[in-house]
PDB file of C-alpha atoms in Angstrom:
ATOM      1  CA  UNK A   1      -0.099   0.225   0.162  1.00 44.00           C
ATOM      2  CA  UNK A   2       1.316   3.315  -1.089  1.00 55.00           C
ATOM      3  CA  UNK A   3       0.280   4.980   2.154  1.00 52.00           C
ATOM      4  CA  UNK A   4       2.691   2.673   4.498  1.00 56.00           C
ATOM      5  CA  UNK A   5       5.557   3.314   2.039  1.00 89.00           C
ATOM      6  CA  UNK A   6       5.371   7.430   2.979  1.00 94.00           C
ATOM      7  CA  UNK A   7       6.186   8.463   6.125  1.00 94.00           C
ATOM      8  CA  UNK A   8       7.834  11.984   7.523  1.00 97.00           C
ATOM      9  CA  UNK A   9      10.518  12.192   9.578  1.00 96.00           C
ATOM     10  CA  UNK A  10      11.666  15.853  11.580  1.00 97.00           C
ATOM     11  CA  UNK A  11      14.467  17.601   9.601  1.00 97.00           C
ATOM     12  CA  UNK A  12      17.912  16.936  11.177  1.00 96.00           C
ATOM     13  CA  UNK A  13      21.370  18.232  10.564  1.00 94.00           C
ATOM     14  CA  UNK A  14      22.335  15.090   9.096  1.00 93.00           C
ATOM     15  CA  UNK A  15      23.956  15.444   5.483  1.00 93.00           C
ATOM     16  CA  UNK A  16      20.872  13.728   3.756  1.00 94.00           C
ATOM     17  CA  UNK A  17      18.580  16.521   4.981  1.00 95.00           C
ATOM     18  CA  UNK A  18      21.270  19.169   4.010  1.00 94.00           C
ATOM     19  CA  UNK A  19      21.452  17.274   0.760  1.00 93.00           C
ATOM     20  CA  UNK A  20      17.701  17.285   0.147  1.00 95.00           C
ATOM     21  CA  UNK A  21      17.238  20.771   1.095  1.00 94.00           C
ATOM     22  CA  UNK A  22      20.002  22.057  -0.929  1.00 92.00           C
ATOM     23  CA  UNK A  23      18.612  20.166  -4.109  1.00 90.00           C
ATOM     24  CA  UNK A  24      15.502  21.328  -3.311  1.00 91.00           C
ATOM     25  CA  UNK A  25      15.673  25.149  -3.426  1.00 87.00           C
ATOM     26  CA  UNK A  26      18.202  24.712  -6.750  1.00 85.00           C
ATOM     27  CA  UNK A  27      14.847  23.331  -8.060  1.00 84.00           C
ATOM     28  CA  UNK A  28      13.509  25.957 -10.584  1.00 76.00           C
ATOM     29  CA  UNK A  29       9.882  24.343  -9.551  1.00 75.00           C
ATOM     30  CA  UNK A  30      10.369  25.229  -5.959  1.00 74.00           C
ATOM     31  CA  UNK A  31      11.668  28.794  -6.331  1.00 67.00           C
ATOM     32  CA  UNK A  32       8.752  29.293  -8.272  1.00 68.00           C
ATOM     33  CA  UNK A  33       6.148  28.613  -6.351  1.00 68.00           C
ATOM     34  CA  UNK A  34       7.968  28.901  -2.877  1.00 68.00           C
ATOM     35  CA  UNK A  35       8.844  32.576  -3.970  1.00 65.00           C
ATOM     36  CA  UNK A  36      11.997  32.253  -2.669  1.00 70.00           C
ATOM     37  CA  UNK A  37      15.659  32.357  -4.253  1.00 71.00           C
ATOM     38  CA  UNK A  38      18.541  29.833  -3.954  1.00 74.00           C
ATOM     39  CA  UNK A  39      20.763  29.471  -1.114  1.00 80.00           C
ATOM     40  CA  UNK A  40      23.437  32.108  -1.919  1.00 80.00           C
ATOM     41  CA  UNK A  41      25.998  29.915   0.163  1.00 86.00           C
ATOM     42  CA  UNK A  42      26.398  26.618   2.417  1.00 89.00           C
ATOM     43  CA  UNK A  43      25.903  29.391   5.697  1.00 91.00           C
ATOM     44  CA  UNK A  44      22.536  30.410   4.159  1.00 90.00           C
ATOM     45  CA  UNK A  45      21.377  26.274   3.984  1.00 90.00           C
ATOM     46  CA  UNK A  46      22.768  25.735   7.662  1.00 92.00           C
ATOM     47  CA  UNK A  47      21.084  28.816   9.306  1.00 93.00           C
ATOM     48  CA  UNK A  48      17.776  27.605   6.927  1.00 92.00           C
ATOM     49  CA  UNK A  49      17.994  24.199   8.873  1.00 95.00           C
ATOM     50  CA  UNK A  50      19.037  25.385  12.197  1.00 95.00           C
ATOM     51  CA  UNK A  51      15.813  27.815  12.272  1.00 94.00           C
ATOM     52  CA  UNK A  52      13.663  25.378  10.847  1.00 94.00           C
ATOM     53  CA  UNK A  53      14.953  22.797  13.457  1.00 95.00           C
ATOM     54  CA  UNK A  54      15.127  25.194  16.874  1.00 95.00           C
ATOM     55  CA  UNK A  55      11.932  27.506  16.221  1.00 95.00           C
ATOM     56  CA  UNK A  56       9.058  27.431  18.164  1.00 94.00           C
ATOM     57  CA  UNK A  57       6.788  28.307  15.607  1.00 97.00           C
ATOM     58  CA  UNK A  58       7.701  25.731  12.891  1.00 97.00           C
ATOM     59  CA  UNK A  59       7.082  22.088  12.511  1.00 98.00           C
ATOM     60  CA  UNK A  60       9.350  20.768   9.559  1.00 97.00           C
ATOM     61  CA  UNK A  61       9.804  17.261   8.337  1.00 98.00           C
ATOM     62  CA  UNK A  62      11.244  15.304   5.803  1.00 98.00           C
ATOM     63  CA  UNK A  63       9.185  13.168   3.525  1.00 97.00           C
ATOM     64  CA  UNK A  64      10.530   9.789   2.987  1.00 96.00           C
ATOM     65  CA  UNK A  65       9.509   6.956   0.977  1.00 94.00           C
ATOM     66  CA  UNK A  66      10.495   3.135   1.836  1.00 89.00           C
ATOM     67  CA  UNK A  67      11.584   1.295  -1.675  1.00 77.00           C
ATOM     68  CA  UNK A  68      11.603  -2.201  -1.883  1.00 72.00           C
ATOM     69  CA  UNK A  69      14.010  -4.414  -3.331  1.00 64.00           C
ATOM     70  CA  UNK A  70      16.655  -6.849  -1.949  1.00 61.00           C
ATOM     71  CA  UNK A  71      16.891  -4.579   0.851  1.00 63.00           C
ATOM     72  CA  UNK A  72      14.277  -1.879   1.847  1.00 75.00           C
ATOM     73  CA  UNK A  73      15.680   1.445   2.118  1.00 80.00           C
ATOM     74  CA  UNK A  74      14.225   5.242   2.800  1.00 86.00           C
ATOM     75  CA  UNK A  75      14.111   7.897   0.158  1.00 90.00           C
ATOM     76  CA  UNK A  76      14.219  11.252   1.113  1.00 95.00           C
ATOM     77  CA  UNK A  77      11.523  12.894  -1.682  1.00 95.00           C
ATOM     78  CA  UNK A  78      10.747  16.065  -0.623  1.00 96.00           C
ATOM     79  CA  UNK A  79      10.294  18.693   2.749  1.00 96.00           C
ATOM     80  CA  UNK A  80       6.664  20.031   4.299  1.00 97.00           C
ATOM     81  CA  UNK A  81       6.427  21.919   7.072  1.00 97.00           C
ATOM     82  CA  UNK A  82       4.035  24.625   8.876  1.00 98.00           C
ATOM     83  CA  UNK A  83       5.499  27.826   9.644  1.00 97.00           C
ATOM     84  CA  UNK A  84       4.605  31.184  11.476  1.00 97.00           C
ATOM     85  CA  UNK A  85       2.792  28.914  14.210  1.00 98.00           C
ATOM     86  CA  UNK A  86       0.737  31.343  16.491  1.00 98.00           C
ATOM     87  CA  UNK A  87       0.258  29.682  19.734  1.00 95.00           C
ATOM     88  CA  UNK A  88      -2.393  31.472  20.868  1.00 97.00           C
ATOM     89  CA  UNK A  89      -4.526  31.235  18.124  1.00 98.00           C
ATOM     90  CA  UNK A  90      -3.193  27.982  17.192  1.00 98.00           C
ATOM     91  CA  UNK A  91      -3.007  29.165  12.797  1.00 98.00           C
ATOM     92  CA  UNK A  92      -0.050  27.749  10.634  1.00 98.00           C
ATOM     93  CA  UNK A  93       0.969  28.270   7.421  1.00 98.00           C
ATOM     94  CA  UNK A  94       1.724  25.079   5.964  1.00 98.00           C
ATOM     95  CA  UNK A  95       4.233  24.479   2.758  1.00 95.00           C
ATOM     96  CA  UNK A  96       5.491  21.477   0.632  1.00 94.00           C
ATOM     97  CA  UNK A  97       8.010  21.061  -1.408  1.00 92.00           C
ATOM     98  CA  UNK A  98       9.141  17.837  -3.650  1.00 92.00           C
ATOM     99  CA  UNK A  99      12.166  16.719  -5.624  1.00 91.00           C
ATOM    100  CA  UNK A 100      10.914  16.946  -9.474  1.00 82.00           C
ATOM    101  CA  UNK A 101      11.566  13.552 -10.175  1.00 84.00           C
ATOM    102  CA  UNK A 102       9.870  12.417  -7.439  1.00 88.00           C
ATOM    103  CA  UNK A 103       6.694  14.091  -8.314  1.00 82.00           C
ATOM    104  CA  UNK A 104       3.869  12.425 -10.124  1.00 81.00           C
ATOM    105  CA  UNK A 105       3.800   9.201  -7.332  1.00 86.00           C
ATOM    106  CA  UNK A 106       0.858  10.581  -5.075  1.00 89.00           C
ATOM    107  CA  UNK A 107       3.647  10.882  -2.553  1.00 93.00           C
ATOM    108  CA  UNK A 108       2.971  14.694  -1.936  1.00 92.00           C
ATOM    109  CA  UNK A 109      -0.730  14.373  -1.480  1.00 94.00           C
ATOM    110  CA  UNK A 110      -0.222  11.655   1.415  1.00 95.00           C
ATOM    111  CA  UNK A 111       2.637  13.349   2.966  1.00 96.00           C
ATOM    112  CA  UNK A 112       0.821  16.915   2.955  1.00 96.00           C
ATOM    113  CA  UNK A 113      -2.388  14.573   4.159  1.00 97.00           C
ATOM    114  CA  UNK A 114       0.252  13.125   7.158  1.00 97.00           C
ATOM    115  CA  UNK A 115       1.565  16.511   8.267  1.00 98.00           C
ATOM    116  CA  UNK A 116      -2.578  18.044   8.524  1.00 98.00           C
ATOM    117  CA  UNK A 117      -3.434  15.221  10.634  1.00 98.00           C
ATOM    118  CA  UNK A 118       0.139  15.548  12.632  1.00 98.00           C
ATOM    119  CA  UNK A 119      -1.054  19.513  12.823  1.00 98.00           C
ATOM    120  CA  UNK A 120      -4.590  19.022  14.015  1.00 98.00           C
ATOM    121  CA  UNK A 121      -4.102  15.672  16.246  1.00 97.00           C
ATOM    122  CA  UNK A 122      -0.964  16.525  18.258  1.00 96.00           C
ATOM    123  CA  UNK A 123      -0.676  20.363  17.846  1.00 97.00           C
ATOM    124  CA  UNK A 124      -4.312  20.468  18.138  1.00 97.00           C
ATOM    125  CA  UNK A 125      -4.324  23.497  15.645  1.00 98.00           C
ATOM    126  CA  UNK A 126      -7.559  25.359  14.802  1.00 98.00           C
ATOM    127  CA  UNK A 127      -6.610  26.319  11.468  1.00 99.00           C
ATOM    128  CA  UNK A 128      -4.288  25.317   8.522  1.00 99.00           C
ATOM    129  CA  UNK A 129      -3.544  27.816   6.090  1.00 98.00           C
ATOM    130  CA  UNK A 130      -1.611  28.446   2.456  1.00 98.00           C
ATOM    131  CA  UNK A 131      -0.760  30.328  -0.325  1.00 96.00           C
ATOM    132  CA  UNK A 132      -0.523  29.110  -3.677  1.00 95.00           C
ATOM    133  CA  UNK A 133       0.216  30.707  -7.373  1.00 93.00           C
ATOM    134  CA  UNK A 134      -3.373  31.068  -8.611  1.00 95.00           C
ATOM    135  CA  UNK A 135      -1.294  29.251 -12.100  1.00 91.00           C
ATOM    136  CA  UNK A 136      -0.250  26.037 -10.332  1.00 90.00           C
ATOM    137  CA  UNK A 137      -3.728  24.317 -10.698  1.00 92.00           C
ATOM    138  CA  UNK A 138      -2.178  20.750  -9.831  1.00 88.00           C
ATOM    139  CA  UNK A 139      -1.525  22.053  -6.383  1.00 91.00           C
ATOM    140  CA  UNK A 140      -4.604  24.065  -6.087  1.00 96.00           C
ATOM    141  CA  UNK A 141      -6.661  20.631  -7.436  1.00 94.00           C
ATOM    142  CA  UNK A 142      -4.416  18.539  -4.355  1.00 93.00           C
ATOM    143  CA  UNK A 143      -5.580  21.367  -1.680  1.00 97.00           C
ATOM    144  CA  UNK A 144      -9.228  21.343  -2.483  1.00 97.00           C
ATOM    145  CA  UNK A 145      -9.324  17.950  -2.524  1.00 96.00           C
ATOM    146  CA  UNK A 146      -7.622  17.848   0.902  1.00 96.00           C
ATOM    147  CA  UNK A 147     -10.442  20.064   2.400  1.00 97.00           C
ATOM    148  CA  UNK A 148      -8.503  23.634   1.734  1.00 98.00           C
ATOM    149  CA  UNK A 149     -11.273  25.911   0.387  1.00 98.00           C
ATOM    150  CA  UNK A 150     -10.287  29.118  -1.035  1.00 98.00           C
ATOM    151  CA  UNK A 151     -10.616  32.616   0.872  1.00 98.00           C
ATOM    152  CA  UNK A 152      -9.466  35.033  -1.254  1.00 98.00           C
ATOM    153  CA  UNK A 153      -7.317  35.825  -4.098  1.00 98.00           C
ATOM    154  CA  UNK A 154      -4.335  38.249  -3.449  1.00 97.00           C
ATOM    155  CA  UNK A 155      -2.641  40.100  -6.085  1.00 97.00           C
ATOM    156  CA  UNK A 156       0.694  40.477  -6.727  1.00 95.00           C
ATOM    157  CA  UNK A 157       1.595  38.871  -3.399  1.00 91.00           C
ATOM    158  CA  UNK A 158       4.617  37.280  -4.924  1.00 87.00           C
ATOM    159  CA  UNK A 159       7.696  38.025  -6.717  1.00 85.00           C
ATOM    160  CA  UNK A 160       9.249  35.204  -8.790  1.00 80.00           C
ATOM    161  CA  UNK A 161      11.198  34.297 -12.094  1.00 76.00           C
ATOM    162  CA  UNK A 162      11.555  37.959 -12.760  1.00 84.00           C
ATOM    163  CA  UNK A 163       7.469  38.764 -12.330  1.00 87.00           C
ATOM    164  CA  UNK A 164       4.821  39.297 -10.113  1.00 92.00           C
ATOM    165  CA  UNK A 165       2.221  36.728  -9.266  1.00 91.00           C
ATOM    166  CA  UNK A 166      -1.262  36.573  -7.565  1.00 95.00           C
ATOM    167  CA  UNK A 167      -1.758  33.809  -4.926  1.00 96.00           C
ATOM    168  CA  UNK A 168      -4.794  32.197  -3.883  1.00 98.00           C
ATOM    169  CA  UNK A 169      -5.398  32.221   0.025  1.00 98.00           C
ATOM    170  CA  UNK A 170      -6.735  28.905   1.254  1.00 98.00           C
ATOM    171  CA  UNK A 171      -7.445  27.491   4.174  1.00 98.00           C
ATOM    172  CA  UNK A 172      -8.641  24.189   6.362  1.00 98.00           C
ATOM    173  CA  UNK A 173     -10.250  24.427   9.981  1.00 98.00           C
ATOM    174  CA  UNK A 174     -11.013  22.244  12.381  1.00 97.00           C
ATOM    175  CA  UNK A 175     -14.638  22.236  12.251  1.00 96.00           C
ATOM    176  CA  UNK A 176     -13.927  21.098   8.210  1.00 95.00           C
ATOM    177  CA  UNK A 177     -10.649  18.819   9.160  1.00 95.00           C
ATOM    178  CA  UNK A 178     -13.269  16.946  11.744  1.00 88.00           C
ATOM    179  CA  UNK A 179     -16.101  16.508   9.224  1.00 80.00           C
TER     180      UNK A 179
END
């Protein structure tokens, strides 16, 4: 079962996690849809990982897939995180990015659902929200399938790849999650 093959592990400082984050943020697709420039140097990469491990307002997980064969092994295929967690209001922004070569297998949708479950069940969140480029139809489709509702469109919200981009603001409340 595909569900059993995908699991989330906390982001760490190990070499595999550093390589994953480096590779994710060198991909044009990540730069385009996470609206962030590539790391300028190794110090910036290390600082990103340190911040995302230590911060009280961030939950950052690597997406891992178990490959069967002669010997089972885990491969790291992406990153899913909730950032800017407001401890009082219990809201936070959820984000995901996958290695391009690992897209199209259904891993992202499973990992996103696992993170949603983790945040509502373990962290007792009231709401998760996200920003998504209005042109990213595949992502919008998955988010809607997972219960997120479009709450608005924000004009010229992000600058990436040489131009401004509109974004949908989408949210999933505990009430809708519990349905």
